[in-house]
Amino acid sequence: MSTLSEAYRDFPLHLHHIIPLDFNSTRAVPESHIWPNSDDLISSHDHPSLPVIDLNDPQVTQLIGHACETWGAFQLVNHGIPLNLLKDAESETRRLFSLPTRQKLKVLRAPGGTTGYGIARITPFFAKYMWHEGFTIIGSPFDHAKQLWPHDHAQFCDVMENYQKKMRILAERLTKLIFESLEISEEELIWVDSTTALQLNSYPSCPDPNRALGLAPHTDTSMLTILHQSSISGLQIFKEGVGWVSVMPIADALVVNVGDLLHILSNARCPNVLHRVLVRERHRLSMAVFYCPPMDFNLVPVAKSGQAPKYRSVTEKEFISIKAKHLEKALSFIKL
Ligand SMILES: C=C1C[C@]23C[C@H]1CC[C@H]2[C@@]12CCC[C@@](C)(C(=O)O1)[C@H]2[C@@H]3C(=O)O
Ligand SMILES: O=C(O)CCC(=O)C(=O)O
Ligand SMILES: [Fe+2]
């Protein structure tokens, strides 16, 4: 097994855990999409906010290291990704989700597949459905784009391929800075064969935003994730001792968060930050790039001197399989 797609092939989903609601023809939130404890969805405002880091800051290594160890996330400015690429990617994302439902269903994710249109993979673990539709790209989106726009797919493909390429370079740069600050020695293997998955997210306009949820609380199955959110708020991260903290959209900034794989590799020094997405009356978009080492990469926890390893070593593919079956309980299976 060598690719991300292959890693998920053994865990096919039922179609009702893939096909989104037809949001265009839904006037009220159906029972299936109403989440209990909706009080918890109203966020408070008097709490610290996520650090904002300038990639050109002379202290950037320490700043990023500290943010990863305390919050497991930060906002990044001056990241070097061309701003018109962010804009183009967002507008291509909008073009995709604006298509009629029957058109989007042509590129529905296969039950054992990873790429294409559908709801979040984590859906089967929750009693309620999320107010969300997604489109996952790994490598070239050509085959799907050609089905969506038989004569007009070049722009979508160019933008999405370029976006992945640039984000991968940024993810590598950030990973190197984090490794340097945590004193994790680099293994060549990581830089050569790492993969990225690009997840386009759409949270349709919701008639009753306080009772629905865009994405249920989850951690990402990645080394790190680089997210671009549109100007509409909704993302929240859970901070130990504080609670749910909203990540306020900053124009042109990127949100970077620690995933499960860096959490393991850092011997739990970096929290794999739990996050969720609230919905709004207005349509919200986001684009997430999941940066993952090669599938047979062996995650060996690197402890600070004098500390014992908290997890046993595990290959990425083994961890992905455990997580596909057990979701948030996955880490308890490798705990020492
Ligand atoms: C590389 C990845 C990361 C995946 C699976 C695969 C492709 C799609 C990603 C997401 C995107 C939406 C949230 C999430 C929780 C989901 O359900 O699908 C993510 C998941 C993970 O982080 O586990
Ligand atoms: O839409 C967002 O702000 C977050 C998306 C997310 O958490 C994900 O795609 O894993
Ligand atoms: Fe996420």
GROMACS .gro file of C-alpha atoms and ligand atoms in nm:
model
  370
    1MET     CA    1   0.000   0.000   0.000
    2SER     CA    2   0.156   0.328  -0.098
    3THR     CA    3  -0.099   0.601  -0.145
    4LEU     CA    4  -0.353   0.780   0.068
    5SER     CA    5  -0.635   0.653  -0.151
    6GLU     CA    6  -0.523   0.297  -0.097
    7ALA     CA    7  -0.512   0.355   0.278
    8TYR     CA    8  -0.885   0.424   0.288
    9ARG     CA    9  -0.989   0.156   0.038
   10ASP     CA   10  -1.038  -0.110   0.305
   11PHE     CA   11  -1.303   0.097   0.483
   12PRO     CA   12  -1.586   0.145   0.236
   13LEU     CA   13  -1.872   0.368   0.345
   14HIS     CA   14  -2.244   0.327   0.280
   15LEU     CA   15  -2.389   0.561   0.020
   16HIS     CA   16  -2.603   0.735   0.282
   17HIS     CA   17  -2.275   0.829   0.450
   18ILE     CA   18  -2.148   0.983   0.126
   19ILE     CA   19  -2.442   1.156  -0.046
   20PRO     CA   20  -2.507   1.510   0.082
   21LEU     CA   21  -2.851   1.653   0.143
   22ASP     CA   22  -2.991   1.847  -0.151
   23PHE     CA   23  -2.933   2.180   0.020
   24ASN     CA   24  -3.079   2.379  -0.271
   25SER     CA   25  -3.423   2.233  -0.217
   26THR     CA   26  -3.421   2.223   0.164
   27ARG     CA   27  -3.617   2.501   0.333
   28ALA     CA   28  -3.583   2.386   0.697
   29VAL     CA   29  -3.321   2.183   0.885
   30PRO     CA   30  -3.449   1.822   0.891
   31GLU     CA   31  -3.443   1.619   1.214
   32SER     CA   32  -3.150   1.418   1.076
   33HIS     CA   33  -2.938   1.734   1.081
   34ILE     CA   34  -3.042   1.883   1.417
   35TRP     CA   35  -2.772   1.849   1.681
   36PRO     CA   36  -2.857   1.830   2.051
   37ASN     CA   37  -2.695   2.061   2.313
   38SER     CA   38  -2.718   2.357   2.082
   39ASP     CA   39  -2.634   2.597   2.370
   40ASP     CA   40  -2.278   2.482   2.336
   41LEU     CA   41  -2.275   2.616   1.982
   42ILE     CA   42  -2.307   2.977   2.092
   43SER     CA   43  -1.949   3.090   2.144
   44SER     CA   44  -1.822   3.328   2.407
   45HIS     CA   45  -1.585   3.609   2.314
   46ASP     CA   46  -1.372   3.679   2.620
   47HIS     CA   47  -1.091   3.438   2.562
   48PRO     CA   48  -0.739   3.451   2.425
   49SER     CA   49  -0.715   3.421   2.051
   50LEU     CA   50  -0.506   3.201   1.828
   51PRO     CA   51  -0.152   3.338   1.774
   52VAL     CA   52  -0.088   3.514   1.444
   53ILE     CA   53   0.263   3.450   1.312
   54ASP     CA   54   0.451   3.632   1.036
   55LEU     CA   55   0.659   3.385   0.835
   56ASN     CA   56   0.919   3.661   0.784
   57ASP     CA   57   0.964   3.721   1.157
   58PRO     CA   58   1.329   3.665   1.259
   59GLN     CA   59   1.198   3.463   1.557
   60VAL     CA   60   0.972   3.248   1.339
   61THR     CA   61   1.114   2.910   1.446
   62GLN     CA   62   1.053   2.969   1.816
   63LEU     CA   63   0.716   3.135   1.754
   64ILE     CA   64   0.588   2.843   1.548
   65GLY     CA   65   0.733   2.586   1.787
   66HIS     CA   66   0.568   2.757   2.083
   67ALA     CA   67   0.231   2.789   1.905
   68CYS     CA   68   0.240   2.420   1.811
   69GLU     CA   69   0.320   2.313   2.166
   70THR     CA   70   0.060   2.534   2.333
   71TRP     CA   71  -0.230   2.567   2.089
   72GLY     CA   72  -0.154   2.307   1.826
   73ALA     CA   73  -0.246   2.577   1.574
   74PHE     CA   74  -0.176   2.932   1.458
   75GLN     CA   75  -0.267   3.178   1.185
   76LEU     CA   76   0.007   3.250   0.933
   77VAL     CA   77   0.060   3.578   0.747
   78ASN     CA   78   0.323   3.666   0.487
   79HIS     CA   79   0.320   3.298   0.392
   80GLY     CA   80   0.435   3.361   0.036
   81ILE     CA   81   0.137   3.194  -0.134
   82PRO     CA   82   0.033   3.437  -0.410
   83LEU     CA   83  -0.287   3.610  -0.303
   84ASN     CA   84  -0.441   3.576  -0.647
   85LEU     CA   85  -0.393   3.199  -0.623
   86LEU     CA   86  -0.595   3.199  -0.299
   87LYS     CA   87  -0.862   3.409  -0.469
   88ASP     CA   88  -0.872   3.193  -0.782
   89ALA     CA   89  -0.891   2.873  -0.577
   90GLU     CA   90  -1.178   3.012  -0.374
   91SER     CA   91  -1.366   3.120  -0.684
   92GLU     CA   92  -1.314   2.781  -0.853
   93THR     CA   93  -1.438   2.618  -0.531
   94ARG     CA   94  -1.746   2.839  -0.542
   95ARG     CA   95  -1.800   2.750  -0.909
   96LEU     CA   96  -1.791   2.380  -0.822
   97PHE     CA   97  -2.036   2.392  -0.531
   98SER     CA   98  -2.272   2.623  -0.726
   99LEU     CA   99  -2.334   2.347  -0.980
  100PRO     CA  100  -2.676   2.179  -0.973
  101THR     CA  101  -2.696   1.881  -0.737
  102ARG     CA  102  -2.740   1.625  -1.020
  103GLN     CA  103  -2.418   1.753  -1.176
  104LYS     CA  104  -2.218   1.722  -0.852
  105LEU     CA  105  -2.354   1.370  -0.800
  106LYS     CA  106  -2.177   1.265  -1.122
  107VAL     CA  107  -1.849   1.287  -0.933
  108LEU     CA  108  -1.972   1.130  -0.612
  109ARG     CA  109  -1.696   0.962  -0.410
  110ALA     CA  110  -1.700   0.584  -0.458
  111PRO     CA  111  -1.783   0.380  -0.143
  112GLY     CA  112  -1.421   0.269  -0.111
  113GLY     CA  113  -1.282   0.588  -0.263
  114THR     CA  114  -1.114   0.898  -0.128
  115THR     CA  115  -1.156   1.159  -0.400
  116GLY     CA  116  -1.468   1.327  -0.533
  117TYR     CA  117  -1.786   1.481  -0.401
  118GLY     CA  118  -1.947   1.379  -0.073
  119ILE     CA  119  -1.987   1.436   0.297
  120ALA     CA  120  -1.707   1.400   0.552
  121ARG     CA  121  -1.554   1.056   0.611
  122ILE     CA  122  -1.621   1.090   0.983
  123THR     CA  123  -2.000   1.094   0.926
  124PRO     CA  124  -2.069   0.729   1.031
  125PHE     CA  125  -1.931   0.802   1.379
  126PHE     CA  126  -2.204   1.054   1.461
  127ALA     CA  127  -2.577   1.016   1.518
  128LYS     CA  128  -2.655   1.333   1.323
  129TYR     CA  129  -2.553   1.454   0.980
  130MET     CA  130  -2.344   1.763   0.919
  131TRP     CA  131  -2.449   2.071   0.722
  132HIS     CA  132  -2.167   2.020   0.479
  133GLU     CA  133  -2.062   1.902   0.134
  134GLY     CA  134  -1.701   1.842   0.032
  135PHE     CA  135  -1.486   1.763  -0.267
  136THR     CA  136  -1.155   1.582  -0.214
  137ILE     CA  137  -0.866   1.607  -0.460
  138ILE     CA  138  -0.547   1.402  -0.451
  139GLY     CA  139  -0.314   1.491  -0.739
  140SER     CA  140  -0.488   1.589  -1.059
  141PRO     CA  141  -0.865   1.650  -1.047
  142PHE     CA  142  -0.880   1.607  -1.427
  143ASP     CA  143  -1.112   1.304  -1.450
  144HIS     CA  144  -1.371   1.454  -1.218
  145ALA     CA  145  -1.341   1.807  -1.358
  146LYS     CA  146  -1.398   1.675  -1.711
  147GLN     CA  147  -1.724   1.517  -1.599
  148LEU     CA  148  -1.837   1.836  -1.428
  149TRP     CA  149  -1.739   2.071  -1.709
  150PRO     CA  150  -1.683   1.871  -2.033
  151HIS     CA  151  -1.554   2.178  -2.219
  152ASP     CA  152  -1.444   2.406  -1.942
  153HIS     CA  153  -1.229   2.227  -1.688
  154ALA     CA  154  -0.879   2.360  -1.765
  155GLN     CA  155  -0.900   2.658  -1.530
  156PHE     CA  156  -1.022   2.442  -1.238
  157CYS     CA  157  -0.744   2.186  -1.294
  158ASP     CA  158  -0.469   2.446  -1.332
  159VAL     CA  159  -0.568   2.634  -1.021
  160MET     CA  160  -0.611   2.325  -0.802
  161GLU     CA  161  -0.286   2.165  -0.918
  162ASN     CA  162  -0.095   2.485  -0.862
  163TYR     CA  163  -0.259   2.530  -0.522
  164GLN     CA  164  -0.150   2.182  -0.410
  165LYS     CA  165   0.202   2.235  -0.542
  166LYS     CA  166   0.251   2.566  -0.360
  167MET     CA  167   0.089   2.440  -0.039
  168ARG     CA  168   0.309   2.135  -0.037
  169ILE     CA  169   0.620   2.353  -0.050
  170LEU     CA  170   0.485   2.568   0.233
  171ALA     CA  171   0.394   2.259   0.438
  172GLU     CA  172   0.750   2.128   0.395
  173ARG     CA  173   0.895   2.458   0.505
  174LEU     CA  174   0.670   2.470   0.813
  175THR     CA  175   0.746   2.107   0.898
  176LYS     CA  176   1.120   2.181   0.886
  177LEU     CA  177   1.075   2.479   1.119
  178ILE     CA  178   0.867   2.274   1.361
  179PHE     CA  179   1.118   1.986   1.356
  180GLU     CA  180   1.400   2.231   1.421
  181SER     CA  181   1.224   2.384   1.717
  182LEU     CA  182   1.127   2.043   1.863
  183GLU     CA  183   1.468   1.895   1.785
  184ILE     CA  184   1.328   1.619   1.570
  185SER     CA  185   1.589   1.511   1.318
  186GLU     CA  186   1.467   1.501   0.961
  187GLU     CA  187   1.432   1.180   0.774
  188GLU     CA  188   1.490   1.218   0.402
  189LEU     CA  189   1.197   0.990   0.325
  190ILE     CA  190   0.950   1.251   0.446
  191TRP     CA  191   1.045   1.518   0.195
  192VAL     CA  192   1.063   1.290  -0.105
  193ASP     CA  193   0.737   1.099  -0.099
  194SER     CA  194   0.497   1.301   0.110
  195THR     CA  195   0.147   1.344  -0.025
  196THR     CA  196  -0.113   1.609   0.010
  197ALA     CA  197  -0.489   1.585  -0.007
  198LEU     CA  198  -0.689   1.895  -0.090
  199GLN     CA  199  -1.031   1.914   0.069
  200LEU     CA  200  -1.274   2.176  -0.061
  201ASN     CA  201  -1.547   2.238   0.195
  202SER     CA  202  -1.885   2.402   0.147
  203TYR     CA  203  -2.124   2.486   0.430
  204PRO     CA  204  -2.444   2.590   0.255
  205SER     CA  205  -2.652   2.876   0.380
  206CYS     CA  206  -2.842   2.738   0.681
  207PRO     CA  207  -3.199   2.837   0.777
  208ASP     CA  208  -3.137   2.755   1.146
  209PRO     CA  209  -2.764   2.789   1.214
  210ASN     CA  210  -2.783   2.737   1.592
  211ARG     CA  211  -2.921   2.386   1.555
  212ALA     CA  212  -2.697   2.251   1.280
  213LEU     CA  213  -2.325   2.177   1.271
  214GLY     CA  214  -2.089   2.217   0.973
  215LEU     CA  215  -1.824   1.970   1.083
  216ALA     CA  216  -1.838   1.772   1.406
  217PRO     CA  217  -1.541   1.795   1.646
  218HIS     CA  218  -1.245   1.607   1.500
  219THR     CA  219  -0.869   1.605   1.475
  220ASP     CA  220  -0.701   1.583   1.135
  221THR     CA  221  -0.525   1.266   1.019
  222SER     CA  222  -0.224   1.460   0.891
  223MET     CA  223   0.118   1.586   0.991
  224LEU     CA  224  -0.018   1.934   0.958
  225THR     CA  225  -0.311   2.096   0.783
  226ILE     CA  226  -0.306   2.432   0.607
  227LEU     CA  227  -0.648   2.587   0.578
  228HIS     CA  228  -0.780   2.885   0.391
  229GLN     CA  229  -1.118   3.000   0.519
  230SER     CA  230  -1.340   3.250   0.339
  231SER     CA  231  -1.431   3.576   0.512
  232ILE     CA  232  -1.718   3.412   0.703
  233SER     CA  233  -1.638   3.280   1.053
  234GLY     CA  234  -1.730   2.930   1.171
  235LEU     CA  235  -1.410   2.743   1.256
  236GLN     CA  236  -1.351   2.685   1.627
  237ILE     CA  237  -1.070   2.507   1.805
  238PHE     CA  238  -1.087   2.349   2.146
  239LYS     CA  239  -0.832   2.479   2.394
  240GLU     CA  240  -0.777   2.282   2.712
  241GLY     CA  241  -0.891   2.488   3.010
  242VAL     CA  242  -1.062   2.748   2.790
  243GLY     CA  243  -1.318   2.574   2.570
  244TRP     CA  244  -1.419   2.647   2.211
  245VAL     CA  245  -1.228   2.939   2.064
  246SER     CA  246  -1.337   3.094   1.733
  247VAL     CA  247  -1.069   3.136   1.470
  248MET     CA  248  -1.149   3.478   1.330
  249PRO     CA  249  -1.101   3.509   0.956
  250ILE     CA  250  -0.806   3.734   0.871
  251ALA     CA  251  -0.800   3.829   0.503
  252ASP     CA  252  -0.524   3.641   0.319
  253ALA     CA  253  -0.403   3.454   0.630
  254LEU     CA  254  -0.381   3.075   0.649
  255VAL     CA  255  -0.470   2.863   0.951
  256VAL     CA  256  -0.216   2.593   1.029
  257ASN     CA  257  -0.299   2.311   1.267
  258VAL     CA  258  -0.120   2.009   1.408
  259GLY     CA  259  -0.261   1.673   1.300
  260ASP     CA  260  -0.245   1.330   1.465
  261LEU     CA  261   0.081   1.231   1.294
  262LEU     CA  262   0.282   1.526   1.430
  263HIS     CA  263   0.120   1.472   1.768
  264ILE     CA  264   0.256   1.115   1.772
  265LEU     CA  265   0.596   1.209   1.630
  266SER     CA  266   0.638   1.490   1.885
  267ASN     CA  267   0.557   1.243   2.165
  268ALA     CA  268   0.241   1.440   2.247
  269ARG     CA  269   0.432   1.766   2.291
  270CYS     CA  270   0.210   1.917   2.021
  271PRO     CA  271  -0.165   1.870   2.071
  272ASN     CA  272  -0.355   1.737   1.769
  273VAL     CA  273  -0.601   2.016   1.802
  274LEU     CA  274  -0.971   1.929   1.820
  275HIS     CA  275  -1.177   2.157   1.597
  276ARG     CA  276  -1.527   2.193   1.458
  277VAL     CA  277  -1.718   2.417   1.221
  278LEU     CA  278  -2.036   2.612   1.296
  279VAL     CA  279  -2.272   2.712   1.018
  280ARG     CA  280  -2.415   3.048   0.929
  281GLU     CA  281  -2.705   3.192   0.737
  282ARG     CA  282  -2.448   3.271   0.472
  283HIS     CA  283  -2.275   3.014   0.256
  284ARG     CA  284  -1.920   2.949   0.380
  285LEU     CA  285  -1.628   2.792   0.191
  286SER     CA  286  -1.290   2.663   0.304
  287MET     CA  287  -0.999   2.475   0.148
  288ALA     CA  288  -0.782   2.245   0.357
  289VAL     CA  289  -0.453   2.086   0.255
  290PHE     CA  290  -0.357   1.778   0.456
  291TYR     CA  291   0.018   1.720   0.450
  292CYS     CA  292   0.105   1.354   0.509
  293PRO     CA  293   0.438   1.165   0.507
  294PRO     CA  294   0.461   0.855   0.286
  295MET     CA  295   0.233   0.569   0.391
  296ASP     CA  296   0.511   0.342   0.518
  297PHE     CA  297   0.672   0.619   0.717
  298ASN     CA  298   0.738   0.492   1.067
  299LEU     CA  299   0.621   0.737   1.331
  300VAL     CA  300   0.869   0.703   1.617
  301PRO     CA  301   0.781   0.940   1.902
  302VAL     CA  302   1.071   1.178   1.972
  303ALA     CA  303   1.071   1.247   2.345
  304LYS     CA  304   1.234   1.542   2.518
  305SER     CA  305   1.543   1.429   2.707
  306GLY     CA  306   1.449   1.249   3.026
  307GLN     CA  307   1.095   1.175   2.911
  308ALA     CA  308   0.956   0.836   2.824
  309PRO     CA  309   0.781   0.771   2.494
  310LYS     CA  310   0.404   0.806   2.531
  311TYR     CA  311   0.317   0.603   2.220
  312ARG     CA  312   0.456   0.297   2.055
  313SER     CA  313   0.598   0.340   1.706
  314VAL     CA  314   0.341   0.298   1.433
  315THR     CA  315   0.350   0.327   1.056
  316GLU     CA  316   0.128   0.590   0.908
  317LYS     CA  317  -0.080   0.331   0.721
  318GLU     CA  318  -0.138   0.135   1.040
  319PHE     CA  319  -0.247   0.448   1.222
  320ILE     CA  320  -0.483   0.547   0.939
  321SER     CA  321  -0.644   0.202   0.955
  322ILE     CA  322  -0.686   0.224   1.332
  323LYS     CA  323  -0.837   0.570   1.299
  324ALA     CA  324  -1.070   0.469   1.016
  325LYS     CA  325  -1.218   0.211   1.253
  326HIS     CA  326  -1.201   0.389   1.588
  327LEU     CA  327  -1.185   0.764   1.514
  328GLU     CA  328  -1.098   0.964   1.828
  329LYS     CA  329  -1.013   0.649   2.023
  330ALA     CA  330  -0.732   0.569   1.780
  331LEU     CA  331  -0.453   0.711   1.997
  332SER     CA  332  -0.553   0.495   2.292
  333PHE     CA  333  -0.459   0.188   2.083
  334ILE     CA  334  -0.095   0.297   2.058
  335LYS     CA  335  -0.060   0.450   2.404
  336LEU     CA  336   0.219   0.308   2.621
  337LIG     C1  337  -0.623   1.294   0.399
  337LIG     C2  338  -0.744   1.286   0.449
  337LIG     C3  339  -0.788   1.359   0.574
  337LIG     C4  340  -0.938   1.336   0.576
  337LIG     C5  341  -0.948   1.199   0.517
  337LIG     C6  342  -0.857   1.208   0.393
  337LIG     C7  343  -0.931   1.291   0.285
  337LIG     C8  344  -1.042   1.379   0.344
  337LIG     C9  345  -1.009   1.439   0.481
  337LIG    C10  346  -1.129   1.490   0.563
  337LIG    C11  347  -1.175   1.632   0.525
  337LIG    C12  348  -1.293   1.676   0.616
  337LIG    C13  349  -1.270   1.641   0.764
  337LIG    C14  350  -1.214   1.498   0.780
  337LIG    C15  351  -1.208   1.462   0.927
  337LIG    C16  352  -1.297   1.403   0.696
  337LIG     O1  353  -1.390   1.340   0.734
  337LIG     O2  354  -1.241   1.400   0.566
  337LIG    C17  355  -1.082   1.487   0.706
  337LIG    C18  356  -1.007   1.352   0.711
  337LIG    C19  357  -0.916   1.337   0.833
  337LIG     O3  358  -0.844   1.429   0.871
  337LIG     O4  359  -0.921   1.228   0.891
  338LIG     O1  360  -1.391   2.469   0.724
  338LIG     C1  361  -1.307   2.482   0.812
  338LIG     O2  362  -1.281   2.592   0.861
  338LIG     C2  363  -1.232   2.363   0.866
  338LIG     C3  364  -1.233   2.241   0.779
  338LIG     C4  365  -1.171   2.120   0.843
  338LIG     O3  366  -1.157   2.112   0.963
  338LIG     C5  367  -1.127   2.007   0.759
  338LIG     O4  368  -1.145   2.011   0.634
  338LIG     O5  369  -1.069   1.912   0.816
  339FE      FE  370  -1.022   1.944   1.013
   0.00000   0.00000   0.00000
